[in-house]
mmCIF file of N, CA and C in Angstrom:
data_model
loop_
_atom_site.group_PDB
_atom_site.id
_atom_site.type_symbol
_atom_site.label_atom_id
_atom_site.label_comp_id
_atom_site.label_asym_id
_atom_site.label_seq_id
_atom_site.Cartn_x
_atom_site.Cartn_y
_atom_site.Cartn_z
ATOM 1 N N MET A 1 19.576 9.448 1.185
ATOM 2 C CA MET A 1 18.243 8.894 1.214
ATOM 3 C C MET A 1 18.308 7.387 1.398
ATOM 4 N N GLY A 2 19.079 6.698 0.608
ATOM 5 C CA GLY A 2 19.255 5.269 0.806
ATOM 6 C C GLY A 2 18.400 4.413 -0.105
ATOM 7 N N ASP A 3 18.673 3.147 -0.047
ATOM 8 C CA ASP A 3 17.963 2.161 -0.857
ATOM 9 C C ASP A 3 16.649 1.793 -0.163
ATOM 10 N N PRO A 4 15.485 1.988 -0.809
ATOM 11 C CA PRO A 4 14.209 1.673 -0.171
ATOM 12 C C PRO A 4 14.070 0.206 0.201
ATOM 13 N N ALA A 5 14.758 -0.665 -0.515
ATOM 14 C CA ALA A 5 14.671 -2.093 -0.199
ATOM 15 C C ALA A 5 15.213 -2.379 1.199
ATOM 16 N N VAL A 6 16.189 -1.601 1.640
ATOM 17 C CA VAL A 6 16.742 -1.794 2.979
ATOM 18 C C VAL A 6 15.684 -1.470 4.020
ATOM 19 N N SER A 7 14.961 -0.374 3.843
ATOM 20 C CA SER A 7 13.907 0.002 4.791
ATOM 21 C C SER A 7 12.826 -1.067 4.866
ATOM 22 N N VAL A 8 12.427 -1.590 3.712
ATOM 23 C CA VAL A 8 11.404 -2.630 3.688
ATOM 24 C C VAL A 8 11.922 -3.885 4.381
ATOM 25 N N GLY A 9 13.175 -4.209 4.163
ATOM 26 C CA GLY A 9 13.763 -5.380 4.810
ATOM 27 C C GLY A 9 13.810 -5.243 6.322
ATOM 28 N N VAL A 10 14.150 -4.056 6.803
ATOM 29 C CA VAL A 10 14.182 -3.812 8.247
ATOM 30 C C VAL A 10 12.779 -3.936 8.820
ATOM 31 N N TYR A 11 11.807 -3.354 8.137
ATOM 32 C CA TYR A 11 10.411 -3.432 8.574
ATOM 33 C C TYR A 11 9.929 -4.879 8.601
ATOM 34 N N ALA A 12 10.228 -5.642 7.546
ATOM 35 C CA ALA A 12 9.819 -7.045 7.486
ATOM 36 C C ALA A 12 10.465 -7.861 8.597
ATOM 37 N N THR A 13 11.723 -7.591 8.885
ATOM 38 C CA THR A 13 12.405 -8.303 9.965
ATOM 39 C C THR A 13 11.769 -7.984 11.310
ATOM 40 N N ALA A 14 11.429 -6.732 11.532
ATOM 41 C CA ALA A 14 10.783 -6.342 12.794
ATOM 42 C C ALA A 14 9.436 -7.042 12.946
ATOM 43 N N ILE A 15 8.664 -7.094 11.872
ATOM 44 C CA ILE A 15 7.366 -7.786 11.924
ATOM 45 C C ILE A 15 7.566 -9.272 12.218
ATOM 46 N N TRP A 16 8.556 -9.865 11.593
ATOM 47 C CA TRP A 16 8.845 -11.288 11.819
ATOM 48 C C TRP A 16 9.256 -11.527 13.272
ATOM 49 N N MET A 17 10.044 -10.606 13.828
ATOM 50 C CA MET A 17 10.520 -10.776 15.201
ATOM 51 C C MET A 17 9.382 -10.746 16.227
ATOM 52 N N ILE A 18 8.323 -10.016 15.933
ATOM 53 C CA ILE A 18 7.193 -9.995 16.867
ATOM 54 C C ILE A 18 6.102 -10.980 16.429
ATOM 55 N N GLN A 19 6.472 -11.858 15.509
ATOM 56 C CA GLN A 19 5.619 -12.946 15.026
ATOM 57 C C GLN A 19 4.289 -12.443 14.457
ATOM 58 N N ARG A 20 4.376 -11.406 13.633
ATOM 59 C CA ARG A 20 3.195 -10.861 12.961
ATOM 60 C C ARG A 20 3.382 -10.906 11.453
ATOM 61 N N GLN A 21 4.088 -11.942 10.955
ATOM 62 C CA GLN A 21 4.406 -12.020 9.538
ATOM 63 C C GLN A 21 3.169 -12.037 8.639
ATOM 64 N N GLU A 22 2.012 -12.415 9.159
ATOM 65 C CA GLU A 22 0.795 -12.377 8.337
ATOM 66 C C GLU A 22 0.441 -10.945 7.951
ATOM 67 N N ALA A 23 0.951 -9.972 8.706
ATOM 68 C CA ALA A 23 0.703 -8.557 8.390
ATOM 69 C C ALA A 23 1.420 -8.131 7.117
ATOM 70 N N LEU A 24 2.434 -8.870 6.695
ATOM 71 C CA LEU A 24 3.162 -8.505 5.476
ATOM 72 C C LEU A 24 2.267 -8.565 4.241
ATOM 73 N N ALA A 25 1.345 -9.513 4.210
ATOM 74 C CA ALA A 25 0.431 -9.610 3.068
ATOM 75 C C ALA A 25 -0.443 -8.368 2.976
ATOM 76 N N THR A 26 -0.918 -7.900 4.113
ATOM 77 C CA THR A 26 -1.739 -6.689 4.130
ATOM 78 C C THR A 26 -0.909 -5.482 3.739
ATOM 79 N N LEU A 27 0.310 -5.430 4.214
ATOM 80 C CA LEU A 27 1.199 -4.319 3.904
ATOM 81 C C LEU A 27 1.442 -4.214 2.401
ATOM 82 N N ALA A 28 1.543 -5.334 1.736
ATOM 83 C CA ALA A 28 1.852 -5.353 0.304
ATOM 84 C C ALA A 28 0.609 -5.294 -0.577
ATOM 85 N N ASP A 29 -0.585 -5.262 0.008
ATOM 86 C CA ASP A 29 -1.830 -5.274 -0.752
ATOM 87 C C ASP A 29 -2.154 -3.872 -1.271
ATOM 88 N N PRO A 30 -2.130 -3.668 -2.590
ATOM 89 C CA PRO A 30 -2.416 -2.339 -3.136
ATOM 90 C C PRO A 30 -3.801 -1.818 -2.752
ATOM 91 N N ALA A 31 -4.747 -2.708 -2.522
ATOM 92 C CA ALA A 31 -6.096 -2.280 -2.146
ATOM 93 C C ALA A 31 -6.123 -1.626 -0.767
ATOM 94 N N GLN A 32 -5.099 -1.847 0.032
ATOM 95 C CA GLN A 32 -5.019 -1.248 1.361
ATOM 96 C C GLN A 32 -4.324 0.109 1.358
ATOM 97 N N ASP A 33 -3.784 0.522 0.217
ATOM 98 C CA ASP A 33 -3.072 1.790 0.120
ATOM 99 C C ASP A 33 -4.071 2.886 -0.237
ATOM 100 N N LEU A 34 -4.744 3.405 0.782
ATOM 101 C CA LEU A 34 -5.812 4.368 0.556
ATOM 102 C C LEU A 34 -5.310 5.666 -0.064
ATOM 103 N N ALA A 35 -4.113 6.084 0.274
ATOM 104 C CA ALA A 35 -3.567 7.309 -0.307
ATOM 105 C C ALA A 35 -3.376 7.147 -1.815
ATOM 106 N N ALA A 36 -2.876 6.008 -2.241
ATOM 107 C CA ALA A 36 -2.678 5.769 -3.673
ATOM 108 C C ALA A 36 -4.023 5.664 -4.391
ATOM 109 N N LEU A 37 -4.994 5.018 -3.764
ATOM 110 C CA LEU A 37 -6.314 4.908 -4.380
ATOM 111 C C LEU A 37 -6.951 6.287 -4.530
ATOM 112 N N GLU A 38 -6.811 7.126 -3.508
ATOM 113 C CA GLU A 38 -7.366 8.476 -3.590
ATOM 114 C C GLU A 38 -6.676 9.280 -4.691
ATOM 115 N N ALA A 39 -5.363 9.144 -4.806
ATOM 116 C CA ALA A 39 -4.624 9.842 -5.862
ATOM 117 C C ALA A 39 -5.096 9.382 -7.238
ATOM 118 N N ASP A 40 -5.367 8.091 -7.389
ATOM 119 C CA ASP A 40 -5.875 7.577 -8.668
ATOM 120 C C ASP A 40 -7.240 8.169 -8.998
ATOM 121 N N VAL A 41 -8.116 8.281 -8.006
ATOM 122 C CA VAL A 41 -9.448 8.853 -8.214
ATOM 123 C C VAL A 41 -9.326 10.319 -8.618
ATOM 124 N N GLN A 42 -8.458 11.059 -7.915
ATOM 125 C CA GLN A 42 -8.270 12.470 -8.255
ATOM 126 C C GLN A 42 -7.703 12.635 -9.660
ATOM 127 N N ALA A 43 -6.760 11.794 -10.037
ATOM 128 C CA ALA A 43 -6.180 11.871 -11.378
ATOM 129 C C ALA A 43 -7.233 11.571 -12.441
ATOM 130 N N ALA A 44 -8.078 10.587 -12.178
ATOM 131 C CA ALA A 44 -9.140 10.256 -13.129
ATOM 132 C C ALA A 44 -10.135 11.406 -13.243
ATOM 133 N N SER A 45 -10.417 12.053 -12.130
ATOM 134 C CA SER A 45 -11.337 13.192 -12.153
ATOM 135 C C SER A 45 -10.767 14.337 -12.977
ATOM 136 N N ARG A 46 -9.477 14.584 -12.838
ATOM 137 C CA ARG A 46 -8.836 15.654 -13.620
ATOM 138 C C ARG A 46 -8.858 15.334 -15.111
ATOM 139 N N ARG A 47 -8.763 14.050 -15.443
ATOM 140 C CA ARG A 47 -8.792 13.652 -16.867
ATOM 141 C C ARG A 47 -10.210 13.625 -17.403
ATOM 142 N N GLY A 48 -11.195 13.778 -16.525
ATOM 143 C CA GLY A 48 -12.575 13.733 -16.966
ATOM 144 C C GLY A 48 -13.101 12.321 -17.072
ATOM 145 N N GLY A 49 -12.527 11.437 -16.268
ATOM 146 C CA GLY A 49 -12.963 10.046 -16.275
ATOM 147 C C GLY A 49 -14.419 9.913 -15.878
ATOM 148 N N ARG A 50 -15.083 8.959 -16.460
ATOM 149 C CA ARG A 50 -16.510 8.733 -16.162
ATOM 150 C C ARG A 50 -16.670 7.469 -15.349
ATOM 151 N N ARG A 51 -17.706 7.483 -14.535
ATOM 152 C CA ARG A 51 -18.042 6.281 -13.761
ATOM 153 C C ARG A 51 -18.758 5.292 -14.668
ATOM 154 N N HIS A 52 -18.472 4.025 -14.469
ATOM 155 C CA HIS A 52 -19.176 2.981 -15.220
ATOM 156 C C HIS A 52 -20.407 2.598 -14.417
ATOM 157 N N GLU A 53 -21.562 2.716 -15.030
ATOM 158 C CA GLU A 53 -22.801 2.404 -14.323
ATOM 159 C C GLU A 53 -23.448 1.188 -14.901
#
């Protein structure tokens, strides 16, 4: 499987090589990880979480 840090480093180097390093901030932004946000919502629903109104 390998060390995940190596994959991230390769990806970051590729982005830098095409001069799109500003994309790294978006890549690392948890608010942009829609799959993780959806998983959090589903987990809260299973726990019976309530919406704050």
